[in-house]
């Protein structure tokens, strides 16, 4: 079966612009989490969604937002981009929030570069 | 708040030698512990987990990890390293109580030298 699909794979944006990243979880998975990966900070938790509801939010400014649709696909949006937002954004899915205890499945990520 | 520490940014080991990648954690309640591996330009792949039961857990590709509650550690080990094991390894934890996200360490880069 298809894995977690993240689009686009690469993005280059200019400071001040906004960007939307998409994640399609594995079929049947209804829980989606987003992480930001940077070389110095490792993986930092952004959001978790389940059945269109945000269950958890990490310690990021309000410029970072997300949502989940009825088909479990999720999007995250970053407004007023800053150079420091350059990172690999990873999406992970599981059947339910509890089943993350048995391991997430990660997508390959979207590499965002802000210039 | 829960947290994970991976004290080594880089671990170098000769092929055929045993390897250890260290991880310590802090969490409320009982921990759920995980190791993931990341190859270049890829997402993370699940290696193994500790939920409950035996302190020594075995995972993919010959890796294992030992849960030590008193030392709050969950070190990743492999008896004989392969060059193909070279990658970035992440330890992660979440507490068993409450609605808490999975928290990752900063990662340890493993280089296995032929």
GROMACS .gro file of C-alpha atoms in nm, chain B:
model
  114
  116UNK     CA    1   0.774   1.809   3.042
  117UNK     CA    2   0.915   1.513   2.860
  118UNK     CA    3   1.256   1.526   2.697
  119UNK     CA    4   1.519   1.310   2.531
  120UNK     CA    5   1.894   1.354   2.537
  121UNK     CA    6   2.132   1.199   2.289
  122UNK     CA    7   2.468   1.305   2.431
  123UNK     CA    8   2.676   1.222   2.123
  124UNK     CA    9   2.634   1.414   1.800
  125UNK     CA   10   2.858   1.165   1.620
  126UNK     CA   11   2.962   0.805   1.681
  127UNK     CA   12   3.236   0.640   1.476
  128UNK     CA   13   3.288   0.266   1.478
  129UNK     CA   14   3.484   0.019   1.267
  130UNK     CA   15   3.292  -0.233   1.061
  131UNK     CA   16   3.246  -0.557   1.252
  132UNK     CA   17   3.279  -0.391   1.592
  133UNK     CA   18   2.987  -0.352   1.833
  134UNK     CA   19   2.811  -0.018   1.835
  135UNK     CA   20   2.618   0.175   2.099
  136UNK     CA   21   2.417   0.491   2.050
  137UNK     CA   22   2.315   0.648   2.380
  138UNK     CA   23   1.979   0.789   2.485
  139UNK     CA   24   1.844   0.912   2.816
  140UNK     CA   25   1.495   1.041   2.877
  141UNK     CA   26   1.271   1.226   3.118
  142UNK     CA   27   0.897   1.166   3.124
  143UNK     CA   28   0.599   1.161   3.357
  144UNK     CA   29   0.467   0.815   3.420
  145UNK     CA   30   0.589   0.509   3.240
  146UNK     CA   31   0.778   0.573   2.918
  147UNK     CA   32   0.708   0.455   2.568
  148UNK     CA   33   1.049   0.456   2.397
  149UNK     CA   34   1.145   0.435   2.032
  150UNK     CA   35   1.441   0.437   1.797
  151UNK     CA   36   1.416   0.564   1.441
  152UNK     CA   37   1.677   0.580   1.166
  153UNK     CA   38   1.706   0.833   0.885
  154UNK     CA   39   1.900   0.781   0.565
  155UNK     CA   40   1.996   1.080   0.344
  156UNK     CA   41   1.702   1.259   0.182
  157UNK     CA   42   1.454   1.023   0.344
  158UNK     CA   43   1.201   1.032   0.623
  159UNK     CA   44   1.247   0.840   0.946
  160UNK     CA   45   1.212   0.464   0.960
  161UNK     CA   46   1.096   0.282   1.273
  162UNK     CA   47   1.360   0.050   1.423
  163UNK     CA   48   1.222  -0.070   1.756
  164UNK     CA   49   1.013   0.022   2.058
  165UNK     CA   50   0.979  -0.044   2.429
  166UNK     CA   51   0.628  -0.033   2.569
  167UNK     CA   52   0.638  -0.287   2.850
  168UNK     CA   53   0.786  -0.627   2.928
  169UNK     CA   54   1.142  -0.741   2.871
  170UNK     CA   55   1.402  -0.471   2.913
  171UNK     CA   56   1.592  -0.592   2.607
  172UNK     CA   57   1.400  -0.530   2.287
  173UNK     CA   58   1.499  -0.648   1.944
  174UNK     CA   59   1.425  -0.460   1.627
  175UNK     CA   60   1.499  -0.437   1.259
  176UNK     CA   61   1.836  -0.497   1.091
  177UNK     CA   62   1.986  -0.670   1.397
  178UNK     CA   63   1.950  -0.370   1.628
  179UNK     CA   64   1.846  -0.402   1.990
  180UNK     CA   65   1.799  -0.164   2.279
  181UNK     CA   66   1.805  -0.201   2.653
  182UNK     CA   67   1.558  -0.020   2.875
  183UNK     CA   68   1.708   0.078   3.212
  184UNK     CA   69   1.449   0.239   3.435
  185UNK     CA   70   1.686   0.336   3.716
  186UNK     CA   71   1.921   0.514   3.478
  187UNK     CA   72   1.635   0.640   3.256
  188UNK     CA   73   1.824   0.517   2.953
  189UNK     CA   74   1.740   0.336   2.633
  190UNK     CA   75   2.068   0.277   2.449
  191UNK     CA   76   2.067   0.135   2.098
  192UNK     CA   77   2.311  -0.149   2.029
  193UNK     CA   78   2.424  -0.382   1.757
  194UNK     CA   79   2.680  -0.662   1.804
  195UNK     CA   80   2.853  -0.615   1.468
  196UNK     CA   81   2.829  -0.289   1.272
  197UNK     CA   82   2.793  -0.273   0.895
  198UNK     CA   83   2.893   0.015   0.667
  199UNK     CA   84   2.528   0.028   0.558
  200UNK     CA   85   2.430   0.114   0.918
  201UNK     CA   86   2.578   0.460   0.867
  202UNK     CA   87   2.286   0.699   0.914
  203UNK     CA   88   2.123   0.943   1.155
  204UNK     CA   89   1.957   0.780   1.457
  205UNK     CA   90   1.684   0.934   1.667
  206UNK     CA   91   1.558   0.831   2.009
  207UNK     CA   92   1.200   0.930   2.101
  208UNK     CA   93   0.976   0.912   2.406
  209UNK     CA   94   0.627   0.980   2.519
  210UNK     CA   95   0.466   0.931   2.857
  211UNK     CA   96   0.200   0.667   2.907
  212UNK     CA   97  -0.028   0.908   3.087
  213UNK     CA   98  -0.215   1.189   2.925
  214UNK     CA   99  -0.231   1.313   2.572
  215UNK     CA  100   0.133   1.386   2.502
  216UNK     CA  101   0.313   1.398   2.170
  217UNK     CA  102   0.614   1.191   2.073
  218UNK     CA  103   0.928   1.388   2.156
  219UNK     CA  104   1.255   1.324   1.971
  220UNK     CA  105   1.618   1.374   2.058
  221UNK     CA  106   1.849   1.578   1.839
  222UNK     CA  107   1.990   1.272   1.670
  223UNK     CA  108   2.323   1.092   1.659
  224UNK     CA  109   2.510   1.046   1.334
  225UNK     CA  110   2.662   0.699   1.312
  226UNK     CA  111   2.956   0.642   1.079
  227UNK     CA  112   3.074   0.287   1.027
  228UNK     CA  113   3.418   0.275   0.871
  229UNK     CA  114   3.528  -0.015   0.654
   0.00000   0.00000   0.00000
